[in-house]
GROMACS .gro file of C-alpha atoms in nm:
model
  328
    1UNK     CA    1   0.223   0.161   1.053
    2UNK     CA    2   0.558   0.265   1.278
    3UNK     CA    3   0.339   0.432   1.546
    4UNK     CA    4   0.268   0.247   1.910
    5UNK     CA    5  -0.030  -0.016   1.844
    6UNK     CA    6  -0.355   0.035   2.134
    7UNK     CA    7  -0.402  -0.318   2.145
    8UNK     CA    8  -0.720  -0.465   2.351
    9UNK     CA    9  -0.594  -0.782   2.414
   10UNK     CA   10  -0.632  -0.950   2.730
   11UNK     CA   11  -0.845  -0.724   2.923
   12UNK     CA   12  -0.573  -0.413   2.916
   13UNK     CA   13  -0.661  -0.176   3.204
   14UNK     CA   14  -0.534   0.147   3.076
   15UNK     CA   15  -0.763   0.159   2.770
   16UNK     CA   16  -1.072   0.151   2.671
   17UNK     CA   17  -1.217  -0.129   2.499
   18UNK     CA   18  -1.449  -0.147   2.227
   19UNK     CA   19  -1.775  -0.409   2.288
   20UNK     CA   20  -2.028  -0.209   2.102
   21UNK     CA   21  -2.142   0.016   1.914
   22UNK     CA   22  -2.229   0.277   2.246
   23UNK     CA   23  -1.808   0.224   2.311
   24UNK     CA   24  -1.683   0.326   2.035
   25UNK     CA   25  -1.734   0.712   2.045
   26UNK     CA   26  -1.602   0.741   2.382
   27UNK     CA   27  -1.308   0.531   2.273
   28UNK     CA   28  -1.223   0.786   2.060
   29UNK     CA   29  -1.260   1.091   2.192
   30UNK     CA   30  -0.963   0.963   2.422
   31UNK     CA   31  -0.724   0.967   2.076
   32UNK     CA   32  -0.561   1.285   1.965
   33UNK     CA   33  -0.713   1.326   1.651
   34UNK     CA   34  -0.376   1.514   1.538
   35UNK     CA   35  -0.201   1.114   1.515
   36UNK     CA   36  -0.306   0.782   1.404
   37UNK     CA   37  -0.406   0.540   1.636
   38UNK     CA   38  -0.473   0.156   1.630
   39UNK     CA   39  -0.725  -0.033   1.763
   40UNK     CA   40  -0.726  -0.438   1.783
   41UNK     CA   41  -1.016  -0.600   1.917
   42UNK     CA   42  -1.031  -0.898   2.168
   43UNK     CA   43  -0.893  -1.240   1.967
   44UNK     CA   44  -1.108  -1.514   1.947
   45UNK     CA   45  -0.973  -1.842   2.072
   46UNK     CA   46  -1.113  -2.030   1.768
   47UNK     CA   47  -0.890  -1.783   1.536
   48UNK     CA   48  -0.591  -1.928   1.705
   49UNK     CA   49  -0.696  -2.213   1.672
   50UNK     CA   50  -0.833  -2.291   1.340
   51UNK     CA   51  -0.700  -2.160   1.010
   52UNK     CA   52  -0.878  -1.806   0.956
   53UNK     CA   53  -0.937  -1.586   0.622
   54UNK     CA   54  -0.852  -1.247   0.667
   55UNK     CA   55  -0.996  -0.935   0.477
   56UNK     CA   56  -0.873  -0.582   0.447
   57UNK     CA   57  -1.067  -0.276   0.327
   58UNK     CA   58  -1.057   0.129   0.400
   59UNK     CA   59  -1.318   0.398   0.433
   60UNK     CA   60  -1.275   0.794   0.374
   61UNK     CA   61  -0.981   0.740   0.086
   62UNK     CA   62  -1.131   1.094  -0.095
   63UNK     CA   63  -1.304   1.304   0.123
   64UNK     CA   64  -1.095   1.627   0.154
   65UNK     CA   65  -1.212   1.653   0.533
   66UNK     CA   66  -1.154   1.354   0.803
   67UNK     CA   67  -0.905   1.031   0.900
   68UNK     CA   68  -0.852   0.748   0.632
   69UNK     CA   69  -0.970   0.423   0.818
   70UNK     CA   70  -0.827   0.122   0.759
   71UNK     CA   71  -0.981  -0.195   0.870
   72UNK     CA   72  -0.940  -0.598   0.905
   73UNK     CA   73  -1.181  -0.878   1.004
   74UNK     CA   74  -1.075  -1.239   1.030
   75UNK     CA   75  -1.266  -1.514   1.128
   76UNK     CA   76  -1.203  -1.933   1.098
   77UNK     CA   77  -1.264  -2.024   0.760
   78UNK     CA   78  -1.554  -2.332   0.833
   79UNK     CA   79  -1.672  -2.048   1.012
   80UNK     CA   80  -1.839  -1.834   0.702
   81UNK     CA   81  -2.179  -1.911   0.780
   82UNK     CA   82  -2.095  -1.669   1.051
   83UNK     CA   83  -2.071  -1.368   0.801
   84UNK     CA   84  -2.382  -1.443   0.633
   85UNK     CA   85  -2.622  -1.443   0.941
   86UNK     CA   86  -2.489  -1.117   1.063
   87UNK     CA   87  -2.555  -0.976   0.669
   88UNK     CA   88  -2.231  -0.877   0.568
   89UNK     CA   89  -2.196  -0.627   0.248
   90UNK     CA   90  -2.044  -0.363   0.069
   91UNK     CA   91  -2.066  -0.125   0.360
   92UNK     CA   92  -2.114   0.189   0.112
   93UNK     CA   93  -2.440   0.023  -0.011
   94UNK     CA   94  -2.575  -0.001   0.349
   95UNK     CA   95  -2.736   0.298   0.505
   96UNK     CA   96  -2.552   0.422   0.809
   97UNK     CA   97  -2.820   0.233   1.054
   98UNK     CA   98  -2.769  -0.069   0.925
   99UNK     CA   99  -2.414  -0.085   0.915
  100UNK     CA  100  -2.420   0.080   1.293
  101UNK     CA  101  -2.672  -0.232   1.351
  102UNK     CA  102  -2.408  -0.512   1.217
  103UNK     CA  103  -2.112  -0.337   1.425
  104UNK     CA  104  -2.323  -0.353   1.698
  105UNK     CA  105  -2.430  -0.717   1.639
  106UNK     CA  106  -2.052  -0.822   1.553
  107UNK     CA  107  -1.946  -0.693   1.877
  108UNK     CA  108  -2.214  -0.817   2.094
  109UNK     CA  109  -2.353  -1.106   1.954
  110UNK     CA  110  -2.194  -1.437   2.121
  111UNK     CA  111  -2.179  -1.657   1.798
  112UNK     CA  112  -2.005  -1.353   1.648
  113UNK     CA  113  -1.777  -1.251   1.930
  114UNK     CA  114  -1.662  -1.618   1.979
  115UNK     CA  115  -1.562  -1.655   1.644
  116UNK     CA  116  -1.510  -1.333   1.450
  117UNK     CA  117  -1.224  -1.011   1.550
  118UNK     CA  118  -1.153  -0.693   1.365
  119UNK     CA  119  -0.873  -0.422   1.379
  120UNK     CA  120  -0.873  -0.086   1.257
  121UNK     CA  121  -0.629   0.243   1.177
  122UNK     CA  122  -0.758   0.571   1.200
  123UNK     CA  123  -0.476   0.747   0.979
  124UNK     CA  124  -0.500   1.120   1.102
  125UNK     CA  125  -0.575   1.392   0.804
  126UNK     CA  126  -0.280   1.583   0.928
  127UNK     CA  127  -0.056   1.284   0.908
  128UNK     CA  128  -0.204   1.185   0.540
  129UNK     CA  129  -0.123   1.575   0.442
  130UNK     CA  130   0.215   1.553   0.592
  131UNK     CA  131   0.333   1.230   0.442
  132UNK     CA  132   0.212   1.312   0.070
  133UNK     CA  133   0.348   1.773   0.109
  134UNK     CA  134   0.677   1.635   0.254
  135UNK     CA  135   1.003   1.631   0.097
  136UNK     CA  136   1.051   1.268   0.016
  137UNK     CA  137   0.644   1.236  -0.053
  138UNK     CA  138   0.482   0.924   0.011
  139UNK     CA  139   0.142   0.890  -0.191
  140UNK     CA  140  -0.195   0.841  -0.043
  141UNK     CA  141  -0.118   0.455  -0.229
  142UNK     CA  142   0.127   0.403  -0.009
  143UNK     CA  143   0.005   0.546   0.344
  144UNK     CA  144  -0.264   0.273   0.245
  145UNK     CA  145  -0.005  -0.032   0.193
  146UNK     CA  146   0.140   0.029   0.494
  147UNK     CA  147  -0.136   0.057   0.716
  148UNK     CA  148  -0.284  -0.243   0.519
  149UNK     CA  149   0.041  -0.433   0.587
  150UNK     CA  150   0.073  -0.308   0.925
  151UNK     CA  151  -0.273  -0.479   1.047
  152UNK     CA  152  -0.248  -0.807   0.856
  153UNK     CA  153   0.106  -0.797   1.130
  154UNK     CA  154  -0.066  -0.642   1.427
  155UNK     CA  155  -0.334  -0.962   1.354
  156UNK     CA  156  -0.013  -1.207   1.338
  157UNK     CA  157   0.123  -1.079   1.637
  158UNK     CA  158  -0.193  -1.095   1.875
  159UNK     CA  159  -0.222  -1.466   1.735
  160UNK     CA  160  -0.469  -1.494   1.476
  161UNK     CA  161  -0.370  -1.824   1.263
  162UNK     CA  162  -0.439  -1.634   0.948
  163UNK     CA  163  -0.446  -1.911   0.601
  164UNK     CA  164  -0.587  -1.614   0.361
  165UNK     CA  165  -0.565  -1.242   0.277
  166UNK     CA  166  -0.860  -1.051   0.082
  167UNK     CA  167  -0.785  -0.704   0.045
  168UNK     CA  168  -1.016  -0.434  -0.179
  169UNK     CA  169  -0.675  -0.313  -0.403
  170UNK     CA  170  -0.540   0.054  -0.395
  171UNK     CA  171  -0.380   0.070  -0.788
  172UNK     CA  172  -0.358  -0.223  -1.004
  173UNK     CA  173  -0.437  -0.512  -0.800
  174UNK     CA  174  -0.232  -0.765  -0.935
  175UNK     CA  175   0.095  -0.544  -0.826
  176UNK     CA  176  -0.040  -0.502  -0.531
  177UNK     CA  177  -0.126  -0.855  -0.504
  178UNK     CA  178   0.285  -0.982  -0.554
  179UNK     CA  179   0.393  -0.712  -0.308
  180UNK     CA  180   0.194  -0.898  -0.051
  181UNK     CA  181   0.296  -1.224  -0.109
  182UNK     CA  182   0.666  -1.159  -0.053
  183UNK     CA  183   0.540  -1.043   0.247
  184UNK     CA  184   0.339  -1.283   0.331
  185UNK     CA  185   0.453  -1.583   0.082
  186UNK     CA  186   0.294  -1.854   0.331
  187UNK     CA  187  -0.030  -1.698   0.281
  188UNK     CA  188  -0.327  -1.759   0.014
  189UNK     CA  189  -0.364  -1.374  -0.112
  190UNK     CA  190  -0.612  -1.235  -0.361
  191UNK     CA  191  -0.615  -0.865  -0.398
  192UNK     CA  192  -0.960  -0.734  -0.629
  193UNK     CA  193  -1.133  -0.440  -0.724
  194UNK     CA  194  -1.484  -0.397  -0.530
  195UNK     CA  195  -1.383  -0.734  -0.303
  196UNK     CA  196  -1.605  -0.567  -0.083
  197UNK     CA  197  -1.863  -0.669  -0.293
  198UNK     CA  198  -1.722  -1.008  -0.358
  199UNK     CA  199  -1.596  -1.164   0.003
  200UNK     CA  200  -1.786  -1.132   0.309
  201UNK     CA  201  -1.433  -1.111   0.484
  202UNK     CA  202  -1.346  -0.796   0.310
  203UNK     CA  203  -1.706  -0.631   0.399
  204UNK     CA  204  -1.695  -0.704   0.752
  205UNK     CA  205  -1.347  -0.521   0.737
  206UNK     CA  206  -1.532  -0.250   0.527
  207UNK     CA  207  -1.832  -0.218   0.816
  208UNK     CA  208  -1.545  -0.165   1.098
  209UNK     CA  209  -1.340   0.097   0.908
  210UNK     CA  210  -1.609   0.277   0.773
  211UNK     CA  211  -1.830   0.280   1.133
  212UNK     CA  212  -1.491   0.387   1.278
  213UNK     CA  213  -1.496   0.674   1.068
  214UNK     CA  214  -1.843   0.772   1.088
  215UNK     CA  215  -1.769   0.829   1.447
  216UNK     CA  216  -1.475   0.963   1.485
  217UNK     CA  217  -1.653   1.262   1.280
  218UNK     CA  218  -1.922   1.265   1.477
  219UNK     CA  219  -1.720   1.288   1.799
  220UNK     CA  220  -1.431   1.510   1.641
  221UNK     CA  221  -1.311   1.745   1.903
  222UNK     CA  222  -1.146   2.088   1.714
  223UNK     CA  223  -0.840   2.222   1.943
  224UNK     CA  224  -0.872   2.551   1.645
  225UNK     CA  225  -1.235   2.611   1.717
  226UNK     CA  226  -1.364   2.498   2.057
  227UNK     CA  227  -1.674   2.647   2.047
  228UNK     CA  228  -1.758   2.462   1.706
  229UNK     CA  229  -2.079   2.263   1.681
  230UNK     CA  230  -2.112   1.903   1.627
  231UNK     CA  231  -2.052   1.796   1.261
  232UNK     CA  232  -2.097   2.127   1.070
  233UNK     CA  233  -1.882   2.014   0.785
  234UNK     CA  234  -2.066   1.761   0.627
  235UNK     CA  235  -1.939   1.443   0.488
  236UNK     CA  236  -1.627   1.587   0.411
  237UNK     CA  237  -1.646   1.493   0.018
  238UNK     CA  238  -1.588   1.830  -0.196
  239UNK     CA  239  -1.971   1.771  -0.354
  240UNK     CA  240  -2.156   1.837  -0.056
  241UNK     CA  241  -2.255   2.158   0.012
  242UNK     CA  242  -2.209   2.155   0.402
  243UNK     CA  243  -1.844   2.061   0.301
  244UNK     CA  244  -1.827   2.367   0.089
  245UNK     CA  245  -1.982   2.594   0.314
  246UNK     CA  246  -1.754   2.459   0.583
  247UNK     CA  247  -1.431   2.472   0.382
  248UNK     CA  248  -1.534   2.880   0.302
  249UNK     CA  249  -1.453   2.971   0.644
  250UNK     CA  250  -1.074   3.011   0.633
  251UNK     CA  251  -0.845   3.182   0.870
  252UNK     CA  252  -0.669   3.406   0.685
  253UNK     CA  253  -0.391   3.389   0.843
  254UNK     CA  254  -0.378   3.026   0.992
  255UNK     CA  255  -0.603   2.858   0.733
  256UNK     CA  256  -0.793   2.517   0.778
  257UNK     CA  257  -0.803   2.349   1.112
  258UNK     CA  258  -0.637   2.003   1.159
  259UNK     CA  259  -0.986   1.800   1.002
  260UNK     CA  260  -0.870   1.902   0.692
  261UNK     CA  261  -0.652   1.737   0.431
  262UNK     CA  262  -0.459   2.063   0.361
  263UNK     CA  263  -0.267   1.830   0.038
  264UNK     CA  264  -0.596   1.828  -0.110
  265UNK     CA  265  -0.621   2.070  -0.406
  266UNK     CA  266  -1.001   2.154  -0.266
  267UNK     CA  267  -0.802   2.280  -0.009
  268UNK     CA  268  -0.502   2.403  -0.135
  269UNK     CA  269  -0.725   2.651  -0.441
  270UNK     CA  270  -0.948   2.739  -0.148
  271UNK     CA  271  -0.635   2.887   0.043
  272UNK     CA  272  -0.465   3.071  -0.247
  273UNK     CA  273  -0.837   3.278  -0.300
  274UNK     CA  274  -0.850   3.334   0.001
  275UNK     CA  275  -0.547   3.350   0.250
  276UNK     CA  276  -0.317   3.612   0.322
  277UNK     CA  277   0.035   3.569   0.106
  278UNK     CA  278   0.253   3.598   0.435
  279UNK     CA  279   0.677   3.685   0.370
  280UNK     CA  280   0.922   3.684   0.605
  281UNK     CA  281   1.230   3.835   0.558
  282UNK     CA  282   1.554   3.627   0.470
  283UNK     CA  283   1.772   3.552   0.790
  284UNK     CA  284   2.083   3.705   0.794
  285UNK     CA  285   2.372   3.435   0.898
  286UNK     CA  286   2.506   3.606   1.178
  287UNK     CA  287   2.837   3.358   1.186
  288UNK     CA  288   2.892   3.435   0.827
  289UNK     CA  289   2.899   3.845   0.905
  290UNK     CA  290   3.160   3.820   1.212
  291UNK     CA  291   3.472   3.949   1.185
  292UNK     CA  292   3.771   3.767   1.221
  293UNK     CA  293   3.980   3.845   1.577
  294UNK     CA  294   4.340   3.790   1.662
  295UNK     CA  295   4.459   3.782   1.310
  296UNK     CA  296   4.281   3.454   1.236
  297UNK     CA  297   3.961   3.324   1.081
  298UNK     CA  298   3.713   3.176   1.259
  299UNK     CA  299   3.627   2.823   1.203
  300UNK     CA  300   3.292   2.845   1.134
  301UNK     CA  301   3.346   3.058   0.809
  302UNK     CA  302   3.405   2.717   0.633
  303UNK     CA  303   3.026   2.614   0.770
  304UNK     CA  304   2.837   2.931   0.720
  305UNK     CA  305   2.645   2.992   0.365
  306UNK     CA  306   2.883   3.236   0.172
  307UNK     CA  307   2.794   3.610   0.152
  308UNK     CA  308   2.643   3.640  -0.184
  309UNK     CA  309   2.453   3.282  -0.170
  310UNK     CA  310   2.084   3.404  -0.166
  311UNK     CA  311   1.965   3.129  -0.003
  312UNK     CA  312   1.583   3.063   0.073
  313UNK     CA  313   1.450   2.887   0.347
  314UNK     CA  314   1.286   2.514   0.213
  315UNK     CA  315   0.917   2.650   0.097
  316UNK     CA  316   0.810   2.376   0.357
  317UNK     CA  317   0.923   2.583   0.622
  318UNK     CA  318   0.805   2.903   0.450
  319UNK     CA  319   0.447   2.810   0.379
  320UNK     CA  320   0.356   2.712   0.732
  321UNK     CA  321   0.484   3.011   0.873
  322UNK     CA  322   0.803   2.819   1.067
  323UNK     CA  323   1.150   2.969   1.172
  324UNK     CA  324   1.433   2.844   1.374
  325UNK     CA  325   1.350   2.921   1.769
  326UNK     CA  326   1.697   2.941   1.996
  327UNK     CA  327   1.498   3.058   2.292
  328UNK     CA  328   1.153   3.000   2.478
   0.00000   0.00000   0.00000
């Protein structure tokens, strides 16, 4: 998580903050939904005081359409009772009203406000396609760690006392599990399948990221298509038909818009059916072709490609349609 952190911490002016359920669309329409952003709620004074458990969980890790949220709750640990009264579970086992209820309650609710605080990272579709298409590729595993990491430091840093970690494991958890504790060797860590299911901790994180998500669909501006309706893609997994519908509707030319995960085979087959094959002719070095003056060579023979070298531009480049630009 290298990007600037949007950290609600002591009533900062110049963004909005997030106290409910109502708040939380308007928050982010104010994001560009082209980069990630990060959101850290107010800090209970109890979590800096009192040793806290931590959890970590995402939302939206497959659907071909739609941010990756990643999310972290942390609350004293004599103060569990706290999870159960506001009915923490597996958030993907709750309907979408209840889980909208709990956010609600979590944010609003004084016995959960004074001693519970979340954090979330809406990881951009554009940036997940970017990270795992580019040249040194960094797997959807790994976009995860990091932004997993990054939180469990963004909580350090705004003061939370945090004693343990509970994260829901990307991969074999108990590699996952030793990479955190040289991390974080003062800490008790326990990486699981389905913790969700298992610690309260890790499903409160669950509720935040996957509410978070919810809405940032739901509010998702389209700078392609500004005339585009509200939510006419669907939930964004390949199985539903309003996804499939949606994902139909290519340019031919310019393809998907920035919702979707363009790294995502659904996407990528869908393009090759459908899309124009665009070439562009091979730039000719114009250094390389100049003729020596004055009886000498010029210097930048000895940095210019060599005549006969058929070089390609890097398919990166090619796919997407980008070429050098010396003037605008």
């Amino acid at each position: 998580m290298d990007k600037e952190i949007k950290k609600e911490i002591g009533g900062d002016e110049r963004n909005r903050k997030i106290d409910s359920l109502e708040s939380l669309g308007p928050y982010i329409v104010e994001q560009d939904n082209a980069k990630n952003f990060v959101y850290v709620s107010d800090i209970p004074q109890l979590c800096k005081d009192e040793p806290c458990m931590l959890g970590v969980d995402e939302a939206g890790r497959g659907p071909v359409l739609g941010p990756m949220v990643y999310g972290i709750a942390f609350c004293p640990l004599s103060k569990k009772d706290v999870l159960k009264t506001l009915g923490f579970a597996d958030s993907k086992q709750l309907t979408e009203e209840k889980r909208d209820q709990i956010f609600d309650e979590m944010n609003r609710k004084d016995f959960a406000v004074e001693s519970l605080g979340w954090a979330v990272e809406a990881i951009s579709p554009n940036v997940i396609s970017m990270n795992m298409l580019k040249r040194t590729k960094h797997s959807l595993n790994e976009v995860s760690m990091d932004s997993a990491i990054g939180l469990i430091h963004a909580a350090i840093e705004a003061g939370v006392n945090v004693a343990e970690v509970y994260v829901d494991t990307v991969g074999p958890p108990e590699k996952y599990q030793a990479k955190l504790k040289v991390i974080f060797p003062k800490f008790k860590i326990t990486v699981a399948k389905k913790a969700d299911s298992t610690y309260p901790i890790v499903s409160a994180a669950s509720i935040a990221a996957k509410v978070t998500r919810d809405h940032a669909l739901k509010v998702w501006k389209f700078r392609e298509r500004p005339n585009e309706g509200e939510n006419t893609f669907g939930s964004g997994y390949p199985g539903d038909p309003t996804t499939k519908n949606f994902l139909s509707e290519i340019d031919l030319v310019f393809g998907f818009p920035r919702l979707v995960r363009f790294s995502w085979s659904t996407a990528g087959n869908a393009l090759e059916k459908k899309a124009y094959d665009v070439e562009f002719e091979e730039e000719i070095d114009a250094k390389a072709s100049q003729k020596a003056t004055y009886g000498s060579e010029k210097l930048s023979k000895y940095f210019s490609a060599s005549k006969n070298e058929n070089r390609k531009r890097n398919e990166y480049f090619r796919d997407r349609c980008l070429e050098h630009v010396v003037d605008l």
